[in-house]
Short mmCIF file of C-alpha atoms in Angstrom, two decimals:
data_model
loop_
_atom_site.label_atom_id
_atom_site.label_comp_id
_atom_site.label_asym_id
_atom_site.label_seq_id
_atom_site.Cartn_x
_atom_site.Cartn_y
_atom_site.Cartn_z
CA MET A 1 0.00 0.00 0.00
CA ARG A 2 1.31 3.46 -0.94
CA GLN A 3 2.02 5.71 2.02
CA ILE A 4 2.00 9.46 2.41
CA GLU A 5 3.02 11.60 5.37
CA ALA A 6 0.41 13.86 6.98
CA LYS A 7 3.13 16.52 7.13
CA THR A 8 3.34 16.54 3.31
CA ILE A 9 -0.41 17.17 3.13
CA THR A 10 -0.10 20.11 5.54
CA GLU A 11 2.71 21.65 3.46
CA CYS A 12 0.76 21.27 0.23
CA VAL A 13 -2.43 22.81 1.64
CA GLU A 14 -0.42 25.70 3.07
CA ARG A 15 1.12 26.40 -0.33
CA LEU A 16 -2.17 26.05 -2.24
CA CYS A 17 -3.93 28.53 0.09
CA ILE A 18 -1.27 31.14 -0.63
CA GLU A 19 -1.06 30.46 -4.38
CA ALA A 20 -4.84 30.59 -4.78
CA ASN A 21 -5.03 34.03 -3.20
CA TYR A 22 -2.14 35.65 -5.09
CA ASN A 23 -2.00 33.92 -8.43
CA LEU A 24 -5.25 33.72 -10.38
CA ASN A 25 -5.44 30.90 -12.90
CA GLU A 26 -4.81 31.56 -16.58
CA ASP A 27 -8.29 30.34 -17.62
CA LEU A 28 -9.84 33.10 -15.50
CA ILE A 29 -7.52 35.79 -16.88
CA GLU A 30 -8.38 34.64 -20.42
CA ALA A 31 -12.09 34.87 -19.61
CA LEU A 32 -11.63 38.42 -18.28
CA GLU A 33 -9.64 39.39 -21.38
CA GLY A 34 -12.29 37.87 -23.62
CA ALA A 35 -14.98 39.85 -21.81
CA GLN A 36 -12.89 43.02 -22.11
CA ARG A 37 -12.77 42.60 -25.91
CA LYS A 38 -16.53 42.03 -26.19
CA GLU A 39 -17.89 44.47 -23.57
CA GLU A 40 -19.95 47.36 -24.96
CA SER A 41 -20.06 49.58 -21.87
CA PRO A 42 -17.08 51.97 -21.53
CA VAL A 43 -17.15 51.78 -17.73
CA GLY A 44 -17.45 47.99 -18.02
CA ILE A 45 -14.28 47.86 -20.14
CA GLU A 46 -12.54 50.10 -17.62
CA ILE A 47 -13.48 47.77 -14.73
CA LEU A 48 -12.33 44.65 -16.60
CA THR A 49 -9.03 46.40 -17.39
CA GLN A 50 -8.56 47.23 -13.71
CA LEU A 51 -9.35 43.63 -12.70
CA ILE A 52 -6.70 42.31 -15.09
CA GLU A 53 -4.24 44.88 -13.68
CA ASN A 54 -5.25 43.80 -10.15
CA ALA A 55 -4.48 40.17 -11.05
CA ARG A 56 -1.07 41.28 -12.32
CA ILE A 57 -0.32 43.01 -8.99
CA GLY A 58 -1.46 39.88 -7.13
CA ARG A 59 1.07 37.76 -9.01
CA LYS A 60 3.90 39.81 -7.54
CA GLY A 61 3.08 38.08 -4.27
CA THR A 62 2.65 40.95 -1.81
CA TYR A 63 -1.05 41.87 -2.09
CA PRO A 64 -3.72 39.16 -2.27
CA VAL A 65 -6.06 39.79 -5.23
CA CYS A 66 -9.00 40.34 -2.85
CA GLN A 67 -9.22 41.36 0.80
CA ASP A 68 -11.77 38.59 1.30
CA THR A 69 -9.33 35.71 1.11
CA GLY A 70 -12.20 33.33 1.56
CA PHE A 71 -13.48 30.33 3.41
CA ALA A 72 -10.99 27.55 2.64
CA VAL A 73 -13.05 24.85 0.94
CA ILE A 74 -10.97 21.73 0.37
CA PHE A 75 -11.93 18.98 -2.06
CA VAL A 76 -10.11 15.74 -1.34
CA LYS A 77 -10.00 12.76 -3.67
CA ILE A 78 -8.27 9.97 -1.86
CA GLY A 79 -7.30 6.73 -3.54
CA GLN A 80 -8.45 3.69 -1.60
CA GLY A 81 -4.96 2.22 -1.91
CA LEU A 82 -3.35 5.08 0.00
CA GLU A 83 -2.39 5.12 3.64
CA ILE A 84 -1.80 8.35 5.56
CA MET A 85 1.06 8.14 8.05
CA GLY A 86 1.90 10.22 11.09
CA GLY A 87 -1.37 12.01 11.62
CA ASP A 88 -5.03 12.54 10.86
CA LEU A 89 -6.00 13.69 7.35
CA TYR A 90 -8.43 16.41 8.45
CA GLU A 91 -6.07 17.73 11.12
CA ALA A 92 -3.27 17.85 8.54
CA ILE A 93 -5.47 19.87 6.18
CA THR A 94 -6.68 22.21 8.93
CA ARG A 95 -3.10 22.89 10.04
CA GLY A 96 -2.17 23.64 6.43
CA VAL A 97 -4.96 26.21 6.19
CA ALA A 98 -3.94 27.89 9.46
CA GLN A 99 -0.28 28.07 8.38
CA GLY A 100 -1.06 29.21 4.84
CA TYR A 101 -3.32 32.03 6.00
CA LYS A 102 -0.78 33.19 8.56
CA LYS A 103 2.34 32.98 6.39
CA GLY A 104 0.52 34.41 3.37
CA TYR A 105 -0.81 37.46 5.25
CA LEU A 106 -4.32 36.33 4.39
CA ARG A 107 -7.41 37.46 6.26
CA ALA A 108 -8.97 35.48 9.10
CA SER A 109 -12.63 35.49 8.07
CA ILE A 110 -14.18 32.63 10.06
CA VAL A 111 -16.24 32.93 13.27
CA ARG A 112 -16.39 29.91 15.59
CA ASP A 113 -20.10 30.05 16.34
CA PRO A 114 -22.44 31.50 13.71
CA LEU A 115 -24.51 33.23 16.41
CA ALA A 116 -21.86 34.22 18.99
CA ARG A 117 -19.58 35.34 16.09
CA VAL A 118 -16.09 35.39 17.58
CA ASN A 119 -13.30 35.14 14.98
CA THR A 120 -11.18 31.97 15.20
CA GLY A 121 -8.14 34.06 14.24
CA ASP A 122 -6.52 31.66 11.77
CA ASN A 123 -9.27 31.12 9.18
CA THR A 124 -9.94 27.59 10.38
CA PRO A 125 -11.80 25.36 10.30
CA PRO A 126 -11.94 24.71 6.57
CA VAL A 127 -14.87 22.99 4.88
CA ILE A 128 -13.67 19.60 3.63
CA HIS A 129 -15.40 17.44 1.02
CA THR A 130 -13.90 13.97 0.61
CA GLU A 131 -14.37 11.37 -2.11
CA VAL A 132 -12.81 7.93 -2.02
CA VAL A 133 -11.68 6.89 -5.50
CA PRO A 134 -9.83 3.95 -7.05
CA GLY A 135 -6.02 4.09 -7.14
CA ASP A 136 -3.43 5.35 -4.69
CA ASN A 137 -3.20 9.07 -5.44
CA LEU A 138 -4.28 12.00 -3.30
CA GLN A 139 -5.81 14.99 -5.09
CA LEU A 140 -6.18 18.18 -3.08
CA THR A 141 -8.10 21.18 -4.38
CA VAL A 142 -8.21 24.41 -2.40
CA MET A 143 -10.95 26.89 -3.20
CA ALA A 144 -10.79 30.25 -1.40
CA LYS A 145 -14.49 31.08 -1.46
CA GLY A 146 -15.58 34.66 -0.93
CA GLY A 147 -18.43 35.35 1.50
CA GLY A 148 -20.16 38.10 -0.47
CA CYS A 149 -20.83 35.95 -3.50
CA GLU A 150 -21.58 32.83 -1.43
CA ASN A 151 -24.34 34.86 0.24
CA MET A 152 -26.07 35.35 -3.11
CA SER A 153 -26.30 31.57 -3.71
CA ARG A 154 -29.66 29.76 -3.50
CA ALA A 155 -31.20 26.31 -3.61
CA THR A 156 -34.75 25.20 -4.26
CA MET A 157 -36.78 22.02 -4.63
CA LEU A 158 -38.81 22.41 -7.81
CA ILE A 159 -41.61 20.04 -8.73
CA PRO A 160 -40.80 17.92 -11.80
CA ALA A 161 -43.57 19.69 -13.79
CA LYS A 162 -41.46 22.87 -13.76
CA GLY A 163 -38.85 21.12 -15.92
CA LYS A 164 -36.12 22.92 -17.86
CA GLN A 165 -37.98 26.24 -17.90
CA GLY A 166 -38.28 26.13 -14.10
CA VAL A 167 -34.53 25.63 -13.82
CA ILE A 168 -33.80 28.50 -16.22
CA ASP A 169 -36.18 30.83 -14.37
CA PHE A 170 -34.59 30.02 -11.00
CA VAL A 171 -31.01 30.50 -12.22
CA VAL A 172 -31.77 33.79 -13.99
CA ASP A 173 -33.77 35.07 -11.03
CA THR A 174 -30.85 34.22 -8.71
CA ALA A 175 -28.58 36.34 -10.90
CA ARG A 176 -31.14 39.16 -11.13
CA ARG A 177 -31.44 39.34 -7.32
CA GLY A 178 -27.84 38.70 -6.37
CA ALA A 179 -25.32 39.38 -9.13
CA ILE A 180 -24.90 43.09 -8.37
CA SER A 181 -23.61 42.37 -4.86
CA ALA A 182 -21.56 39.31 -5.83
CA CYS A 183 -18.73 41.14 -7.65
CA PRO A 184 -19.75 40.64 -11.26
CA PRO A 185 -18.71 39.42 -13.74
CA ILE A 186 -19.72 36.32 -11.81
CA ILE A 187 -19.41 32.61 -12.50
CA LEU A 188 -22.43 30.43 -11.78
CA GLY A 189 -22.18 26.82 -10.66
CA VAL A 190 -25.53 25.09 -11.10
CA GLY A 191 -26.37 21.71 -9.60
CA ILE A 192 -29.47 19.94 -10.87
CA GLY A 193 -30.78 16.73 -9.33
CA GLY A 194 -29.73 14.51 -6.46
CA THR A 195 -31.08 15.45 -3.05
CA LEU A 196 -31.07 18.88 -1.39
CA GLU A 197 -27.45 18.65 -0.19
CA MET A 198 -26.27 16.84 -3.31
CA SER A 199 -27.54 19.65 -5.55
CA THR A 200 -25.61 22.26 -3.56
CA LEU A 201 -22.42 20.20 -3.64
CA LEU A 202 -22.82 19.68 -7.40
CA ALA A 203 -23.20 23.44 -7.80
CA LYS A 204 -19.94 24.06 -5.97
CA LYS A 205 -18.12 21.28 -7.85
CA ALA A 206 -19.36 22.79 -11.13
CA LEU A 207 -17.23 25.84 -10.27
CA LEU A 208 -14.08 23.70 -10.26
CA ARG A 209 -14.18 23.22 -14.04
CA PRO A 210 -11.82 25.60 -15.90
CA VAL A 211 -13.76 28.81 -16.54
CA GLY A 212 -15.87 28.55 -19.68
CA ARG A 213 -14.83 25.04 -20.65
CA SER A 214 -17.83 23.34 -22.27
CA HIS A 215 -19.55 20.44 -20.59
CA GLN A 216 -18.87 17.23 -22.47
CA ASP A 217 -22.57 16.39 -22.64
CA SER A 218 -24.08 18.41 -25.50
CA THR A 219 -27.53 18.87 -23.90
CA THR A 220 -25.95 20.20 -20.72
CA ASN A 221 -23.63 22.39 -22.74
CA GLU A 222 -26.61 23.81 -24.65
CA LEU A 223 -28.33 24.61 -21.34
CA GLU A 224 -25.17 26.34 -20.09
CA ARG A 225 -25.02 28.53 -23.19
CA GLU A 226 -28.71 29.42 -22.93
CA LEU A 227 -28.31 30.34 -19.23
CA LEU A 228 -25.21 32.45 -19.91
CA GLU A 229 -26.98 34.40 -22.64
CA LYS A 230 -30.04 35.06 -20.45
CA VAL A 231 -27.93 36.13 -17.46
CA ASN A 232 -25.90 38.50 -19.62
CA ASP A 233 -29.12 39.93 -21.10
CA LEU A 234 -29.91 41.27 -17.60
CA GLY A 235 -27.50 44.13 -18.44
CA ILE A 236 -26.07 44.21 -14.90
CA GLY A 237 -22.53 44.21 -16.26
CA PRO A 238 -19.18 44.43 -14.43
CA GLN A 239 -19.78 45.55 -10.82
CA GLY A 240 -23.43 46.23 -11.70
CA TRP A 241 -22.42 49.51 -13.30
CA GLY A 242 -24.00 48.33 -16.55
CA GLY A 243 -22.80 46.23 -19.45
CA ARG A 244 -23.04 42.99 -21.35
CA THR A 245 -20.77 40.91 -19.10
CA THR A 246 -22.75 39.94 -16.02
CA ALA A 247 -21.33 36.41 -16.01
CA LEU A 248 -18.13 34.96 -17.43
CA ALA A 249 -19.50 31.43 -17.45
CA VAL A 250 -22.32 29.16 -16.30
CA HIS A 251 -21.32 25.60 -15.43
CA VAL A 252 -24.01 22.95 -14.94
CA GLU A 253 -23.66 19.52 -13.34
CA LYS A 254 -26.48 16.98 -13.05
CA TYR A 255 -27.21 13.88 -11.01
CA PRO A 256 -30.11 11.39 -11.02
CA CYS A 257 -32.98 12.37 -8.74
CA HIS A 258 -36.16 11.07 -7.12
CA ILE A 259 -39.34 10.76 -9.22
CA ALA A 260 -40.91 13.38 -6.95
CA SER A 261 -38.11 15.96 -7.08
CA LEU A 262 -36.21 18.46 -9.17
CA PRO A 263 -33.60 20.01 -6.86
CA VAL A 264 -31.74 23.05 -8.22
CA ALA A 265 -28.86 24.87 -6.54
CA VAL A 266 -26.96 27.90 -7.77
CA ASN A 267 -23.56 28.65 -6.27
CA VAL A 268 -22.56 32.20 -7.10
CA GLU A 269 -18.83 32.87 -7.53
CA CYS A 270 -17.19 36.29 -7.92
CA HIS A 271 -14.71 37.18 -10.67
CA SER A 272 -11.96 36.60 -8.10
CA HIS A 273 -12.26 32.85 -8.62
CA ARG A 274 -9.46 31.21 -6.64
CA VAL A 275 -8.85 27.49 -7.09
CA LYS A 276 -5.64 25.47 -6.96
CA THR A 277 -5.15 21.71 -7.30
CA ILE A 278 -2.32 19.31 -6.65
CA VAL A 279 -2.08 15.55 -7.16
CA LEU A 280 0.24 13.66 -4.81
CA MET B 1 -18.12 67.44 -18.08
CA PRO B 2 -14.76 66.30 -16.62
CA GLU B 3 -14.30 62.55 -16.39
CA PHE B 4 -13.78 62.68 -12.62
CA VAL B 5 -15.22 64.90 -9.90
CA ARG B 6 -12.71 65.49 -7.11
CA ILE B 7 -14.08 65.61 -3.58
CA ARG B 8 -12.67 65.97 -0.08
CA ALA B 9 -13.64 63.72 2.82
CA PRO B 10 -15.19 64.52 5.26
CA MET B 11 -17.70 66.17 2.94
CA ASP B 12 -19.57 69.44 3.26
CA GLU B 13 -23.23 69.59 2.32
CA ALA B 14 -22.66 71.43 -0.95
CA ALA B 15 -20.36 68.68 -2.18
CA VAL B 16 -22.87 65.97 -1.28
CA LEU B 17 -25.75 67.77 -2.99
CA SER B 18 -23.76 68.32 -6.18
CA LEU B 19 -23.08 64.61 -6.76
CA ARG B 20 -25.19 62.61 -9.23
CA ALA B 21 -25.54 58.85 -9.68
CA GLY B 22 -23.19 57.59 -12.37
CA GLN B 23 -20.53 60.27 -11.81
CA LYS B 24 -17.00 59.02 -11.31
CA VAL B 25 -15.26 60.58 -8.33
CA LEU B 26 -11.78 60.70 -6.84
CA ILE B 27 -11.91 61.08 -3.07
CA SER B 28 -9.04 62.52 -1.04
CA GLY B 29 -9.04 62.94 2.72
CA VAL B 30 -10.17 60.68 5.53
CA LEU B 31 -12.38 57.57 5.45
CA TYR B 32 -13.27 55.27 8.35
CA SER B 33 -13.55 51.51 7.83
CA GLY B 34 -16.43 49.50 9.21
CA ARG B 35 -18.29 46.32 8.37
CA ASP B 36 -20.74 43.93 10.01
CA ALA B 37 -19.39 43.53 13.56
CA THR B 38 -18.20 47.16 13.61
CA HIS B 39 -21.68 48.42 12.83
CA LYS B 40 -23.32 46.15 15.38
CA ARG B 41 -21.04 47.55 18.07
CA MET B 42 -21.48 51.19 17.01
CA ILE B 43 -25.27 50.81 17.16
CA GLU B 44 -24.99 49.26 20.65
CA LEU B 45 -22.97 52.31 21.78
CA ILE B 46 -25.59 54.68 20.34
CA GLN B 47 -28.39 52.74 22.05
CA LYS B 48 -26.55 52.97 25.39
CA GLY B 49 -26.03 56.72 24.86
CA GLU B 50 -22.25 56.30 24.83
CA PRO B 51 -19.89 58.22 22.52
CA LEU B 52 -18.74 56.69 19.24
CA PRO B 53 -15.00 56.27 18.54
CA PHE B 54 -15.21 59.12 15.99
CA ASP B 55 -17.63 61.96 15.21
CA LEU B 56 -19.81 60.89 12.28
CA LYS B 57 -20.60 64.43 11.07
CA GLY B 58 -19.87 64.71 7.35
CA GLN B 59 -17.87 61.47 7.39
CA ILE B 60 -17.66 58.60 4.94
CA ILE B 61 -17.62 54.98 6.13
CA TYR B 62 -15.86 52.50 3.86
CA TYR B 63 -17.23 48.94 4.12
CA LEU B 64 -13.85 47.29 4.47
CA GLY B 65 -12.10 44.48 6.30
CA PRO B 66 -8.50 44.51 4.98
CA THR B 67 -5.98 41.68 4.87
CA PRO B 68 -3.10 42.00 7.38
CA ALA B 69 -0.39 44.43 6.24
CA ARG B 70 3.06 42.97 5.58
CA PRO B 71 6.00 44.76 7.20
CA GLY B 72 6.46 48.04 5.32
CA GLN B 73 2.95 48.11 3.85
CA VAL B 74 0.42 50.82 4.82
CA ILE B 75 -2.41 48.30 4.61
CA GLY B 76 -3.02 44.90 3.04
CA SER B 77 -5.52 44.38 0.23
CA ALA B 78 -8.43 46.71 0.76
CA GLY B 79 -11.46 46.29 -1.50
CA PRO B 80 -15.09 46.88 -0.55
CA THR B 81 -17.49 44.39 0.99
CA THR B 82 -21.22 44.07 0.25
CA SER B 83 -23.09 47.26 1.20
CA SER B 84 -26.55 45.74 1.75
CA ARG B 85 -25.44 43.83 4.84
CA MET B 86 -25.13 47.19 6.60
CA ASP B 87 -28.68 48.24 5.60
CA PRO B 88 -30.27 47.35 8.97
CA TYR B 89 -27.87 49.69 10.81
CA MET B 90 -28.17 52.88 8.74
CA LEU B 91 -30.86 55.06 10.36
CA PRO B 92 -29.02 55.87 13.66
CA LEU B 93 -25.84 56.62 11.71
CA TYR B 94 -27.53 59.14 9.42
CA GLU B 95 -29.18 60.68 12.50
CA LYS B 96 -25.66 61.22 13.88
CA GLY B 97 -24.58 63.05 10.73
CA LEU B 98 -23.01 60.35 8.54
CA LYS B 99 -22.95 61.65 4.96
CA GLY B 100 -21.39 58.95 2.87
CA THR B 101 -20.77 55.23 2.53
CA ILE B 102 -18.64 53.19 0.15
CA GLY B 103 -19.25 49.55 -0.66
CA LYS B 104 -20.09 47.14 -3.43
CA GLY B 105 -23.52 46.24 -4.70
CA ASN B 106 -26.99 47.66 -4.36
CA ARG B 107 -28.97 48.70 -1.28
CA SER B 108 -32.54 48.31 -0.04
CA GLN B 109 -35.21 50.81 -1.02
CA GLU B 110 -35.39 51.76 2.65
CA VAL B 111 -31.74 52.89 2.61
CA ILE B 112 -32.14 54.65 -0.75
CA ASP B 113 -35.00 56.61 0.88
CA LEU B 114 -32.81 57.40 3.92
CA ILE B 115 -30.02 58.65 1.64
CA LYS B 116 -32.52 61.04 0.08
CA LYS B 117 -34.06 62.09 3.39
CA TYR B 118 -30.74 62.77 5.12
CA LYS B 119 -29.11 64.32 2.02
CA ALA B 120 -26.36 61.73 1.93
CA VAL B 121 -24.63 59.77 -0.83
CA HIS B 122 -23.56 56.19 -1.43
CA PHE B 123 -20.52 55.35 -3.53
CA SER B 124 -19.46 52.08 -5.07
CA ASN B 125 -15.89 51.09 -5.87
CA ILE B 126 -14.58 48.03 -7.64
CA GLY B 127 -15.14 44.87 -5.63
CA GLY B 128 -12.26 42.46 -6.03
CA ALA B 129 -9.75 45.11 -7.18
CA ALA B 130 -8.35 45.05 -3.65
CA ALA B 131 -4.63 45.02 -4.48
CA LEU B 132 -5.07 48.03 -6.79
CA ILE B 133 -7.26 49.92 -4.30
CA ALA B 134 -4.64 49.52 -1.54
CA LYS B 135 -2.36 51.85 -3.52
CA SER B 136 -4.66 54.85 -2.98
CA ILE B 137 -4.59 54.40 0.81
CA LYS B 138 -1.67 56.42 2.17
CA LYS B 139 -2.09 55.99 5.92
CA CYS B 140 -3.97 53.52 8.10
CA ASP B 141 -4.44 53.65 11.88
CA MET B 142 -6.58 51.38 13.99
CA ILE B 143 -8.63 53.67 16.24
CA ALA B 144 -11.13 51.34 17.96
CA PHE B 145 -12.50 47.82 18.48
CA LYS B 146 -9.07 46.18 18.21
CA ASP B 147 -10.50 42.84 19.38
CA LEU B 148 -12.55 42.63 16.18
CA GLY B 149 -9.39 42.11 14.09
CA THR B 150 -10.13 42.91 10.47
CA GLU B 151 -13.50 44.36 11.58
CA ALA B 152 -11.88 47.00 13.81
CA ILE B 153 -12.28 50.69 12.90
CA TYR B 154 -9.38 51.95 10.80
CA ARG B 155 -8.87 55.64 10.05
CA LEU B 156 -7.70 55.78 6.44
CA GLU B 157 -6.03 58.67 4.66
CA VAL B 158 -6.72 58.33 0.96
CA GLU B 159 -5.63 60.10 -2.21
CA ASP B 160 -7.57 59.95 -5.46
CA PHE B 161 -9.63 57.04 -4.17
CA TYR B 162 -11.69 55.93 -7.18
CA CYS B 163 -15.47 55.48 -6.79
CA ILE B 164 -18.68 55.96 -8.69
CA VAL B 165 -21.80 57.61 -7.25
CA ALA B 166 -24.30 54.77 -6.85
CA TYR B 167 -27.15 56.60 -5.05
CA ASP B 168 -27.35 60.39 -4.81
CA SER B 169 -29.23 62.75 -2.50
CA GLU B 170 -32.11 63.01 -4.98
CA GLY B 171 -32.73 59.27 -4.97
CA ASN B 172 -31.16 58.48 -8.36
CA ASP B 173 -29.98 54.89 -8.73
CA LEU B 174 -26.94 53.92 -10.81
CA TYR B 175 -27.82 50.21 -10.81
CA LYS B 176 -31.38 50.64 -12.03
CA GLU B 177 -30.27 53.02 -14.78
CA ALA B 178 -27.45 50.67 -15.81
CA MET B 179 -29.74 47.64 -16.14
CA ALA B 180 -32.29 49.63 -18.13
CA ARG B 181 -29.58 50.75 -20.51
CA TYR B 182 -27.81 47.45 -21.13
CA GLY B 183 -30.55 44.90 -20.46
CA ARG B 184 -32.28 43.13 -23.37
#
């Protein structure tokens, strides 16, 4: 059985937290540049230009791209043939988050109790989603998820009679209500099917796909394009100051569901989309 | 019309009344930071009849919780947070003379009405341009609520701090106008 040290996991998570917050991925920069070329609103073009400049400053490594350096959401894919030595997996990840946020001069944005609201001081605990997969690799993905855009996310349990149109209406309405405050141009992760919690997890996982990469299923891809067009027709534009780029992308993921249900979840992501992955 | 209107903070009434939704402004002077926990605590002080850490008259509050500054930096990254979360706290602040706020996103109709009633203004700056925005902050001092960490009150000296007027003292609304113009 392949073995991996808990300490290695901590070091990797620490590094990914810092990289995510300073160095935006190329797919996102390309999406912003594409939007800049197509945008009709002068102030919209100006905003997109400033966001690209902001990303450039971030890459120098002294100012995180956003002051909200996020809730650390960690996606773990662990091969069933892998053994973790010298410590507990979740503790190793949590320590990595604490160290990364401290060493990277990142903001502590987590309160221990949602009602008492006292800051934990080191941005822990993270949210950890684990999948056991075949093989003996360990894949770690760190998403630094902003609170402002997360707040604009919604889930609903539609009745099956609502069908595709019901899904479209819910997604577009979510953008109409929330996009202005979610730092547009936004990215929408949409989860359709499963159970209540499955739909929300699908919506978040949909955000992990490189920005704007088409879904391999043509029907889903067609739905994504239709949703993107309708969201952009809202005219909200960059920062809500008006324009044709309200969203950079809409990513949809589906899962089988109960004969009685049609769960739909929309996870709203800001333009400061911070995701880093490593495979060990 | 010049591309930018230059204003000083704190603001006098004439400056506030002259601003119109959609105008781009460059603010120089003093801003105070404050976000969720900061507002909650300020309102508690007002309710207890105790003094606030700074006089609100003519002032602008910037909805900000910065990242920690590295050695040698004035401040860390310093972009705006969502304005609407502060909506429930606004009335007592306007009553105490607050004239301006800066944050991202739209506000409730109730706050838009308060802005009009109290002859105030709400600005928006670019959410997520936090590294760039930090460069227009020249001085940063924590003045109160140290235990709140990033949610403490910071007194910020700014130069040519870029914003747009989102809601003006006549009730005009940048966001509504923008959607009407670019929506299809």
